[in-house]
Coordinates of C-alpha atoms and ligand atoms in Angstrom, one line a residue:
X1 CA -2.7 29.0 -3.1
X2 CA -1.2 26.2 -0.5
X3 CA -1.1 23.0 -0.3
X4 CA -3.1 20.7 -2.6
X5 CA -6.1 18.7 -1.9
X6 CA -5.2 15.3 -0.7
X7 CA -2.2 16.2 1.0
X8 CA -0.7 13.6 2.2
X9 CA -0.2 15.3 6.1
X10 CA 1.1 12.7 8.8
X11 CA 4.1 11.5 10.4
X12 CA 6.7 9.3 10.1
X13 CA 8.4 6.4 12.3
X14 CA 10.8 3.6 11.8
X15 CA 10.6 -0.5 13.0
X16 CA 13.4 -0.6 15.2
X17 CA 13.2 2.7 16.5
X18 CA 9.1 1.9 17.7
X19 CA 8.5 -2.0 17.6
X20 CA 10.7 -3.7 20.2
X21 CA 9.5 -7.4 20.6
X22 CA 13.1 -7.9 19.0
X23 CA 12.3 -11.8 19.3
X24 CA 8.6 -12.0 18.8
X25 CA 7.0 -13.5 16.0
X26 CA 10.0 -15.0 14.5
X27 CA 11.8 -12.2 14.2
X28 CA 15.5 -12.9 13.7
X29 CA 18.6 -9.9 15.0
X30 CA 19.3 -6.9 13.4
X31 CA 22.1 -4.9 13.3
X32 CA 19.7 -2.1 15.3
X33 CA 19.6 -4.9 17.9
X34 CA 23.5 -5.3 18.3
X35 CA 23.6 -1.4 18.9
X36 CA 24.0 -0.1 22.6
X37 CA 22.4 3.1 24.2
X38 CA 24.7 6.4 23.6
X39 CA 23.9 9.4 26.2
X40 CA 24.4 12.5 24.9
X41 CA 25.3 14.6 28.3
X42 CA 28.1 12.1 29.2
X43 CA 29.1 12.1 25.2
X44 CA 29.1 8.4 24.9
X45 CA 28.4 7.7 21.5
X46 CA 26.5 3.7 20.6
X47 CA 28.1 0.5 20.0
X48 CA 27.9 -2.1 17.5
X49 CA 28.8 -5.0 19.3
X50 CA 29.5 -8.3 18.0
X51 CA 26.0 -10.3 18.4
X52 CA 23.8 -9.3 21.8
X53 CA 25.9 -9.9 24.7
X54 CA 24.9 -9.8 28.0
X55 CA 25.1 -7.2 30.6
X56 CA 25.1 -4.4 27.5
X57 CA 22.1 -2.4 27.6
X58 CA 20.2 -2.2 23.6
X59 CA 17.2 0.2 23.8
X60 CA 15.6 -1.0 20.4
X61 CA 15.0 -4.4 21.8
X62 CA 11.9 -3.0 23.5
X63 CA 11.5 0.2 21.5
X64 CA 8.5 1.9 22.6
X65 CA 6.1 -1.5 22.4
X66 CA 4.4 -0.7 19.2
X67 CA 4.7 -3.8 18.3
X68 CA 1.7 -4.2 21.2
X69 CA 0.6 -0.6 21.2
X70 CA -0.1 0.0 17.4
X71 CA -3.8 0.1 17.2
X72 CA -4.0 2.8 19.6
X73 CA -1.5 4.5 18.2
X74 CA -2.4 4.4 14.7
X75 CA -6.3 5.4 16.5
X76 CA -4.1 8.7 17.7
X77 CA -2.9 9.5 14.6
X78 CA -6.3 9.1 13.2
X79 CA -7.7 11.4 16.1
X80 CA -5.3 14.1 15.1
X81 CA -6.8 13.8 11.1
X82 CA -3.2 11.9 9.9
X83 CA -4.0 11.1 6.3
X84 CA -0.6 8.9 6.0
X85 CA 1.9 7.4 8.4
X86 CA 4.8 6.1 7.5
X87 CA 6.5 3.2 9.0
X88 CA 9.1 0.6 7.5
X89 CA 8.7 -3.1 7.3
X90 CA 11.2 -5.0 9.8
X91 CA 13.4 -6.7 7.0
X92 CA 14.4 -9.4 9.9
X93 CA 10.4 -10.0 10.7
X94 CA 10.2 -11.4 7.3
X95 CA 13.8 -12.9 6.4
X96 CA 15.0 -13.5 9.8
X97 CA 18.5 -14.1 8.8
X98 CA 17.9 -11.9 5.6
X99 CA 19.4 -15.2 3.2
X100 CA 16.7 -17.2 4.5
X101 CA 14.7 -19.6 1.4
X102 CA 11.2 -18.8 2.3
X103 CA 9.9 -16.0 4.5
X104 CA 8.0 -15.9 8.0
X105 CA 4.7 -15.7 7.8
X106 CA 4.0 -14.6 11.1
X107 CA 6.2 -11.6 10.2
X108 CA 3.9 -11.2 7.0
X109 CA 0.7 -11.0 8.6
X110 CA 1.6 -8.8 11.8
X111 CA 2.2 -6.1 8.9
X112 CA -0.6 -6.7 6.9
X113 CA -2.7 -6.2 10.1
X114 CA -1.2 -2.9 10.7
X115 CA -1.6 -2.2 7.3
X116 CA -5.6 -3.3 7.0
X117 CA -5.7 -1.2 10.2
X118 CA -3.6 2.1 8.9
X119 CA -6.6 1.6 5.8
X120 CA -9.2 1.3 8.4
X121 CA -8.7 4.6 9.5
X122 CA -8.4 6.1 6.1
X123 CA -4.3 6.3 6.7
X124 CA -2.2 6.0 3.3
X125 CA 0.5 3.7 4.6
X126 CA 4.2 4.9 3.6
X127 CA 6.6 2.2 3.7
X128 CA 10.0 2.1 3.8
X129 CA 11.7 -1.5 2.6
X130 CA 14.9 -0.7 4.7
X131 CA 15.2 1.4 7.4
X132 CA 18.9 0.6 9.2
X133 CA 17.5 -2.6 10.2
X134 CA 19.3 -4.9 8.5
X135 CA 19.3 -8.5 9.0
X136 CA 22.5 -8.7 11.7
X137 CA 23.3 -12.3 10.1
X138 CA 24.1 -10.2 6.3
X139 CA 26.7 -8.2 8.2
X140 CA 28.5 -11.2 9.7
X141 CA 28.0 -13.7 6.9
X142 CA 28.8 -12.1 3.7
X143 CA 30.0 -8.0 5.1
X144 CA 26.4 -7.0 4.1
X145 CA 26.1 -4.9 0.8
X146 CA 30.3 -5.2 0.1
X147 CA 28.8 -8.7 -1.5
X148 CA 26.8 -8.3 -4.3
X149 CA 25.2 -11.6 -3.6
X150 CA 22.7 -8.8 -0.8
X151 CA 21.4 -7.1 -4.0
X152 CA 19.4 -10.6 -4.7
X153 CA 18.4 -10.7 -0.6
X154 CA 17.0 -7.3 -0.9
X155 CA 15.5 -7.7 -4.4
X156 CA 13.5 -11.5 -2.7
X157 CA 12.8 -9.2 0.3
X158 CA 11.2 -6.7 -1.0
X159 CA 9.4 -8.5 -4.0
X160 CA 8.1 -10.9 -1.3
X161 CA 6.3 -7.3 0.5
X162 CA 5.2 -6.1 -2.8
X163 CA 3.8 -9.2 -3.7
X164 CA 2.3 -9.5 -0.9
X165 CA 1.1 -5.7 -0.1
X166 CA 0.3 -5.5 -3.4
X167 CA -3.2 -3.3 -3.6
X168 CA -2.8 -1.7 -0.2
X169 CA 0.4 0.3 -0.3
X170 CA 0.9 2.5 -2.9
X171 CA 4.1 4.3 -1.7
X172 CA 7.1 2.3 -1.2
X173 CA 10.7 4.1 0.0
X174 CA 13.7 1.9 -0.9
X175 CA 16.6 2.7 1.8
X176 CA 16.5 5.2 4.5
X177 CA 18.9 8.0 4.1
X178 CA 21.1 6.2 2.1
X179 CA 23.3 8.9 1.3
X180 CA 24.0 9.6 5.7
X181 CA 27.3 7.1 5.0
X182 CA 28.7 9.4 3.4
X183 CA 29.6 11.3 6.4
X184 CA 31.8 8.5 7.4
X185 CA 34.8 10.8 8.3
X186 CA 32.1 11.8 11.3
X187 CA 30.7 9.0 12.4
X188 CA 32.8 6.2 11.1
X189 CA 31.1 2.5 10.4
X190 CA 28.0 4.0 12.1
X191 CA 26.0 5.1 9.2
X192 CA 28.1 2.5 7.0
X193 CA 26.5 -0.6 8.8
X194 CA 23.1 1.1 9.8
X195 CA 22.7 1.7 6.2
X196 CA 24.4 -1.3 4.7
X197 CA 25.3 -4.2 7.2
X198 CA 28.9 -3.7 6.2
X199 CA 31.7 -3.8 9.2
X200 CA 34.5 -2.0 9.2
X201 CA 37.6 -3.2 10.8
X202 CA 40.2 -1.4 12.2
X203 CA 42.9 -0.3 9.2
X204 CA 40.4 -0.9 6.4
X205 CA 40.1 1.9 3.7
X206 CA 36.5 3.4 4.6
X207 CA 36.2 5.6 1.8
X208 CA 36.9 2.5 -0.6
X209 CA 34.1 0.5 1.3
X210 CA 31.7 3.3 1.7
X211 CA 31.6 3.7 -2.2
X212 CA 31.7 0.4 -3.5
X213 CA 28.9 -0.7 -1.1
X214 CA 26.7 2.3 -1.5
X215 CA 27.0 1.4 -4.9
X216 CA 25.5 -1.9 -4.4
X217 CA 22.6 -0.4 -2.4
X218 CA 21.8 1.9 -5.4
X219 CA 21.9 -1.4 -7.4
X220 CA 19.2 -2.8 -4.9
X221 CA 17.0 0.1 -5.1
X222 CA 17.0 -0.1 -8.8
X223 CA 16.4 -3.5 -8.6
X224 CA 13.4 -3.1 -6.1
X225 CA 12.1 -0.2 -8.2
X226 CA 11.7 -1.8 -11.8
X227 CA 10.5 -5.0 -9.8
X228 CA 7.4 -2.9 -7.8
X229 CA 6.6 -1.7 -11.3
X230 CA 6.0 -4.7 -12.6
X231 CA 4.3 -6.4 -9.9
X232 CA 1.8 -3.4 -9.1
X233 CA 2.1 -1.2 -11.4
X234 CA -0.4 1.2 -9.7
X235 CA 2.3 1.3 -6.8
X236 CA 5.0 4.4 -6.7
X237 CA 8.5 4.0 -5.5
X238 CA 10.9 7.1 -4.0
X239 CA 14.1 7.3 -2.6
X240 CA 15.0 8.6 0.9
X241 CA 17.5 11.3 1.0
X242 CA 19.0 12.5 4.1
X243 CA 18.8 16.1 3.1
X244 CA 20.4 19.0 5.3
X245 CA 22.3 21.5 2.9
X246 CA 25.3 22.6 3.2
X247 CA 25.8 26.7 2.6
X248 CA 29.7 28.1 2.3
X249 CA 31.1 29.6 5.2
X250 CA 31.3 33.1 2.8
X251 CA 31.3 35.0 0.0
X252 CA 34.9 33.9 -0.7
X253 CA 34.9 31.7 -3.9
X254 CA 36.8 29.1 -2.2
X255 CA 34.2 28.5 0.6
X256 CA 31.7 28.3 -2.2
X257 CA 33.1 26.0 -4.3
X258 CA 33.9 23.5 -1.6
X259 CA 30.3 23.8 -0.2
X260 CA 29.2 23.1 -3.4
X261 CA 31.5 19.9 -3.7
X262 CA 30.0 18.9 -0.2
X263 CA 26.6 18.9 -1.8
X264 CA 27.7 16.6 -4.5
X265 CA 29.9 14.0 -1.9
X266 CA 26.4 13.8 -0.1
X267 CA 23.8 14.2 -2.3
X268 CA 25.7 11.9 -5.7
X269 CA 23.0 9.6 -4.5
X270 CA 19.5 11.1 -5.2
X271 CA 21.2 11.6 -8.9
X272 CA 21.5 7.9 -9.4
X273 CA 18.4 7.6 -7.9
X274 CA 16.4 10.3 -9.9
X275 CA 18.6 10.4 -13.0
X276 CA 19.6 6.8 -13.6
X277 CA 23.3 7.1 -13.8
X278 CA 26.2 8.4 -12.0
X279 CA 27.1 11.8 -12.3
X280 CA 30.1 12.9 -14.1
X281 CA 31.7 14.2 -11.4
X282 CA 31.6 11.5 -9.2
X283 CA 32.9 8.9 -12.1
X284 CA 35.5 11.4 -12.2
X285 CA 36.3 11.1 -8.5
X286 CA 36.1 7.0 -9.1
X287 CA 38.6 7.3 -11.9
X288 CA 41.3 9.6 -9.7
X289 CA 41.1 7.2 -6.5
X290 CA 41.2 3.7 -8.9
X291 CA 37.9 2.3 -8.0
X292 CA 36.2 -0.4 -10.8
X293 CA 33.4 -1.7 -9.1
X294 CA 30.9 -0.3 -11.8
X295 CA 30.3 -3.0 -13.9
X296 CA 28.9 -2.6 -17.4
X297 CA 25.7 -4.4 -16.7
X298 CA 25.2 -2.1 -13.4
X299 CA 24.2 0.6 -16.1
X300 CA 21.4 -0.8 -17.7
X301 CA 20.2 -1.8 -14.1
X302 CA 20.6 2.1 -12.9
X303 CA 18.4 3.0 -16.2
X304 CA 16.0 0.8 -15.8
X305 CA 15.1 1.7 -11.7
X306 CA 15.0 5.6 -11.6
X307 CA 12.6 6.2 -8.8
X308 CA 9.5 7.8 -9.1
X309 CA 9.0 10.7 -6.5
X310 CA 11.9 12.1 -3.9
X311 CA 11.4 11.5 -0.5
X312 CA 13.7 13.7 1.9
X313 CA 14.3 14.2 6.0
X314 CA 15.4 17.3 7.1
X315 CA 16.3 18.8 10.4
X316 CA 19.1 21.0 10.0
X317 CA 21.3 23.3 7.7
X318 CA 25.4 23.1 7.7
X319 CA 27.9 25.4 6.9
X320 CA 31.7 24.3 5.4
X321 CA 35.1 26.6 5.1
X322 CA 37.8 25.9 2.9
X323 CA 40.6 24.6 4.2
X324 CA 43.1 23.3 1.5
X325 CA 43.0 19.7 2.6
X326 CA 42.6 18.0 -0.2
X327 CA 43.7 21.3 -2.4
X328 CA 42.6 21.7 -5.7
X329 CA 40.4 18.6 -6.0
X330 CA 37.7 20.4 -3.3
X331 CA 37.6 16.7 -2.1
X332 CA 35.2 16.9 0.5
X333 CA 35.3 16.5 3.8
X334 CA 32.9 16.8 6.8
X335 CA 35.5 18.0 9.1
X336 CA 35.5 21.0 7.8
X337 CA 31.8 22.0 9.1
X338 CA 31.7 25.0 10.8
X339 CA 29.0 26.6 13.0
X340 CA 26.9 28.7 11.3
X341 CA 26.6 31.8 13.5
X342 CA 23.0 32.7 12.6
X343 CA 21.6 29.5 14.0
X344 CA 20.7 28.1 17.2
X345 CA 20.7 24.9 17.4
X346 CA 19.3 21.9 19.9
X347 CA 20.6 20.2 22.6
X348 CA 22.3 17.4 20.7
X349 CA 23.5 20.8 18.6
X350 CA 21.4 20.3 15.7
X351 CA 21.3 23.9 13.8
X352 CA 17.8 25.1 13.6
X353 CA 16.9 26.5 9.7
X354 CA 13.8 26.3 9.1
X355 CA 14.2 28.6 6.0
X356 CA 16.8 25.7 4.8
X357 CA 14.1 23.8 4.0
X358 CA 12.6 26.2 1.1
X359 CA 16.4 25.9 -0.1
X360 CA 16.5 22.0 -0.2
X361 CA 13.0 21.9 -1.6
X362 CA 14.4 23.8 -4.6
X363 CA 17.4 22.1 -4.5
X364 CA 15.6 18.9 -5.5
X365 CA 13.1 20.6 -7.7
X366 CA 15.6 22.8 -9.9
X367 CA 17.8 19.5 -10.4
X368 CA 14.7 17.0 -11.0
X369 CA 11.4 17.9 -11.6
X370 CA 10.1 15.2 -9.7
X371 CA 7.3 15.0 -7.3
X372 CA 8.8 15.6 -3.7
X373 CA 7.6 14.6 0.0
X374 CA 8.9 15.1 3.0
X375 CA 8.9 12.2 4.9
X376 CA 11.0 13.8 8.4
X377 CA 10.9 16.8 9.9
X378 CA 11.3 17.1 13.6
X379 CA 12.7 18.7 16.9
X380 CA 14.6 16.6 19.1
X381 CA 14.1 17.7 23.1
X382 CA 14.3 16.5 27.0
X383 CA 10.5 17.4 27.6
X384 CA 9.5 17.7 31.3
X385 CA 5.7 16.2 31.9
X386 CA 4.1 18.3 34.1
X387 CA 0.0 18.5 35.5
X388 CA -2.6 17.5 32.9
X389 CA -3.8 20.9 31.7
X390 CA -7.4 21.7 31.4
X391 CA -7.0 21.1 27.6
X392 CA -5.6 17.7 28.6
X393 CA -1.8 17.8 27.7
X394 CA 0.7 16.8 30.0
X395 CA 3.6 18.1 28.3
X396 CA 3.8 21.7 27.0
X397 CA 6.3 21.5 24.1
X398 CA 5.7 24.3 22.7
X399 CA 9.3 24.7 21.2
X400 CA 8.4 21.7 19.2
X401 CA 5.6 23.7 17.7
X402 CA 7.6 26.5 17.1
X403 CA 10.0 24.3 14.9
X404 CA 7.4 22.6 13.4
X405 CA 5.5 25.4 12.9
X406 CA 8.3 27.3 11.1
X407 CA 8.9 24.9 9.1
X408 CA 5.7 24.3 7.7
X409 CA 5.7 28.1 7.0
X410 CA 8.9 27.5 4.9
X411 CA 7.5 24.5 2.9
X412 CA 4.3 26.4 2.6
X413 CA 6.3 29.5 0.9
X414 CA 8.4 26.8 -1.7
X415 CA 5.1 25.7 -2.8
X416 CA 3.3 29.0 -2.9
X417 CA 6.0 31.5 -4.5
X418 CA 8.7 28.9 -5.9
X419 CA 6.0 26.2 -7.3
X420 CA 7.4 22.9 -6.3
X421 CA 5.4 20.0 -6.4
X422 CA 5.2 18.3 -2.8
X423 CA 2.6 16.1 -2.1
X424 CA 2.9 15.2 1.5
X425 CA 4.5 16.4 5.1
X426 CA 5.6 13.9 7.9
X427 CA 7.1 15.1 10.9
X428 CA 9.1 12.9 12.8
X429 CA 7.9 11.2 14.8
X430 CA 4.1 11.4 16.1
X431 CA 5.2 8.5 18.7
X432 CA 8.7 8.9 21.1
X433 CA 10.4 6.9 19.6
X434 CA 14.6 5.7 20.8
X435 CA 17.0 8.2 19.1
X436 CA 18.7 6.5 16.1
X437 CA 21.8 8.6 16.2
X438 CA 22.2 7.9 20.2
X439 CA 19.9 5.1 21.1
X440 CA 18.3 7.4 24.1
X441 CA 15.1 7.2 25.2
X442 CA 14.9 11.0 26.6
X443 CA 15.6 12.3 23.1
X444 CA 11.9 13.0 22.3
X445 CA 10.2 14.0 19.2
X446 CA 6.4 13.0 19.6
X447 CA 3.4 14.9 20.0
X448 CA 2.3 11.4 21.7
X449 CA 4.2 10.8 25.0
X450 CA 5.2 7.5 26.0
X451 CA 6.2 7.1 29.4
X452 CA 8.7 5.3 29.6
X453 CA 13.0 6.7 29.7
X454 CA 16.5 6.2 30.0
X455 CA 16.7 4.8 33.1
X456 CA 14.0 2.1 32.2
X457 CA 10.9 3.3 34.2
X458 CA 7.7 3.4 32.8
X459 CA 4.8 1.1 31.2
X460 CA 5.1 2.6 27.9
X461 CA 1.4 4.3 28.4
X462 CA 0.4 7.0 25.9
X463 CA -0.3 10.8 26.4
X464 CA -1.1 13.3 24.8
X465 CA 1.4 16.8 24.4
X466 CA 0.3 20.3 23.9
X467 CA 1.8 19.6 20.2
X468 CA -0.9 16.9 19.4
X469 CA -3.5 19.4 19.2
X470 CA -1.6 22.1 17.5
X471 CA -0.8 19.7 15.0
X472 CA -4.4 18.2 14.6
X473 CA -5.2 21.9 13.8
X474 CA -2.8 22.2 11.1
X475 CA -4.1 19.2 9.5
X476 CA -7.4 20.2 10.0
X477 CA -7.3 24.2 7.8
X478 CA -4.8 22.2 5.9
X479 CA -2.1 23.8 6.6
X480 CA -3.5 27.4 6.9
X481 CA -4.2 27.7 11.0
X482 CA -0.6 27.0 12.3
X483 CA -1.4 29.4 15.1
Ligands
BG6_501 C1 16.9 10.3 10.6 C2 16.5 8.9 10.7 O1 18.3 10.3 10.5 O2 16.7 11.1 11.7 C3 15.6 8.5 11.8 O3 15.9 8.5 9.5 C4 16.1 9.2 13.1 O4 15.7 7.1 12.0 C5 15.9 10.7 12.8 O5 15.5 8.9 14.2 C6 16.3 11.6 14.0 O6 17.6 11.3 14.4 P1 17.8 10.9 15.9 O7 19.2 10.5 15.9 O8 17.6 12.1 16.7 O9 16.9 9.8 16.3

């Protein structure tokens, strides 16, 4: 019973989100760094703006300093008995302008020093090729992935860091969340350039653009995926699915239908991914709306790069109704979310479900049969630091333990009474790190504080929360003392 021996327990982070040093080492702009700070009490949502222009403020330029904290960071994990970390290689630290003929070598070494050092401690590394970082000169020069001619960037990319890493990492994760985009109705070219460098302009078709260049991004993966097998073949290659499930509204057959066309709008993905091909429903969607970008030679390409493990996030459950706007298709649509009653949610009104998570776990597991880790799995919060305890915390979050701690409890149950075969649990994030959705500072999710917040005070020192010892407990019983 519980979790297997070797477990890969840790936590997980992103480049832009935790770096900064946006122009150190040769690093060129990324989209992250053209992306102002939102606020979510005054509802301003982020930017994209069109290079860095002055007098806008852009948190991920500094992030939280791990580009010059990471040793004692990565010495934190270690303390709290991480046995993997995940991080993502900065695409724009290696191929500063991403169509660049020969790569930085500063950028190469500054990760194969955090890497020696993650292997040091006796920390798997868990990297992720793209994590909506993309090189800011792709979107401007060629609309990102809406040109084909990115699939060969991304394929030199990341055969350059597998080349390269080759020996040392033995997880790779192609794209972050690559399915968020298709949430577009939401949060408009948001997700569609963090995830694929494409711009949207005003009176463009979005739904046309959001398919044909997620398309091209599943071409990528594939392409990254048979290339990592050749060049180590010890290595293993997932996917990253943004997974938060979407349950109807009721029992009506209508509300369950259309939740269960939501799940196939956002999750069409991870089939390509897992499966190799598109499904037949969404080639059926294709063929009503007109698109041809599959080519014939895409499908031998799709065949030949089906990952080998599913990597998820998950921090929240939704719930659809029915509401005849597209009528009999079930089209989906994310407008038609509801709140689900039975949930509380956070202050940015993410819905807790911590019993979600058992459901996506067998989402994945009845439909592929593939090895599964969850690679985030966090509680966003405004945490107040207070007197250094006895125990030597100076931030009691105990809500964050309660979420995490629920959670666990859920995964723990999917692999105990359903069987599914998970090999690893990251929360997000073991550093503060600046919100991706919102760019804030004061959104935290660490069980390591870093002081420094929206209003730019602070020296980015480290502390530790009441969470970094629950959580080093955990790890320690393996999952069994989550008291
Ligand atoms: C996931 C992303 O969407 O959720 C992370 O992969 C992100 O990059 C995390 O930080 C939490 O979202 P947010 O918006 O609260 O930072």
């Amino acid at each position: 019973m519980g979790f297997k021996e070797g477990f890969l327990w840790g936590g997980a982070v992103a480049a832009h989100q935790l770096e900064g040093a946006w122009k150190e080492g040769g690093k060129g702009v990324s989209v992250a760094d053209v992306m102002t700070a939102g606020d979510n009490i005054t509802k301003t949502p982020r930017k994209i703006t069109d290079g860095v222009i002055e007098g806008e403020s852009y948190p991920n330029h500094a992030g939280m300093d791990f580009y010059h904290h990471y040793k004692e960071d990565l010495a934190l994990c270690a303390e709290m008995g991480f046995k993997s970390f995940r991080t993502s290689i900065a695409w724009t630290r290696i191929f500063p302008n991403g169509d660049d003929e020969f790569p930085n070598e500063e950028g190469l070494q500054y990760y194969d020093d955090m890497i020696d050092e993650m292997l040091k401690l006796g920390i798997e590394p868990i990297i992720t090729l793209s994590h909506f970082e993309l090189p800011f000169n792709l979107a401007k020069k060629y609309n990102g992935f809406m040109d084909r001619r990115c699939i060969q960037f991304y394929e030199k990319y990341a055969r350059t860091c597998f080349e390269r890493y080759k020996g040392k990492v033995k997880y790779w994760l192609t794209i972050n969340e690559i399915n968020n985009q298709a949430e577009w109705r939401k949060m408009g070219a948001h997700h569609i350039i963090q995830v694929g460098a494409v711009l949207v302009k005003e009176g463009d078709d979005v739904e046309a653009i959001m398919y044909e260049s997620a398309h091209n991004e599943l071409l990528a993966s594939a392409v990254a995926v048979k290339a990592c097998h050749e060049i180590d073949p010890d290595a293993k290659v997932g996917c990253m699915i943004g997974m938060n499930g979407v349950y109807p509204a009721s029992a009506k057959p209508e509300d369950n239908l259309n939740a269960q066309q939501a799940m196939h709008q956002k999750y069409y993905f991870a089939d390509v991914h897992a499966r190799g091909h598109y499904p037949s429903y969404m080639l059926k969607k294709f063929e009503r709306k007109g698109y041809d970008f599959i080519k014939e030679e895409d499908l031998q390409i799709l065949e030949e790069g089906k990952v080998d493990f599913i990597s998820f996030s998950y921090y929240m459950s939704f719930a659809s109704q029915f509401t005849n706007r597209f009528g009999r298709t079930f089209d989906f649509s994310e407008e038609d979310y509801i709140r689900n009653e039975y949930l509380k949610a956070s202050d940015w009104g993410w819905q807790i479900d911590p019993t979600g998570l058992r459901w996506c776990l067998n989402w994945f597991n009845d439909r592929y049969e593939l090895p599964m880790i969850i690679v985030e799995n966090g509680f966003g919060a405004y945490d107040k630091v207070i007197e250094r305890t006895e125990e030597g915390y100076i931030i009691d979050d105990s809500y964050r333990i309660e979420y995490l701690k629920e959670h666990i409890k859920a995964m723990k149950e999917a692999v105990e009474y359903d069987g599914v075969d998970l090999f690893g649990y990251q929360m997000w994030s073991p550093i503060d790190v600046v919100s991706a959705s919102t760019g804030e500072y004061d959104k935290r999710y660490g069980l390591i504080y870093v002081n420094y917040n929206d209003k730019h005070e602070g020296d980015f020192s480290r502390d530790k929360k009441k969470s970094f010892f629950w959580y080093k407990k955990v790890i320690e019983s393996n999952g069994t003392d989550l008291d």
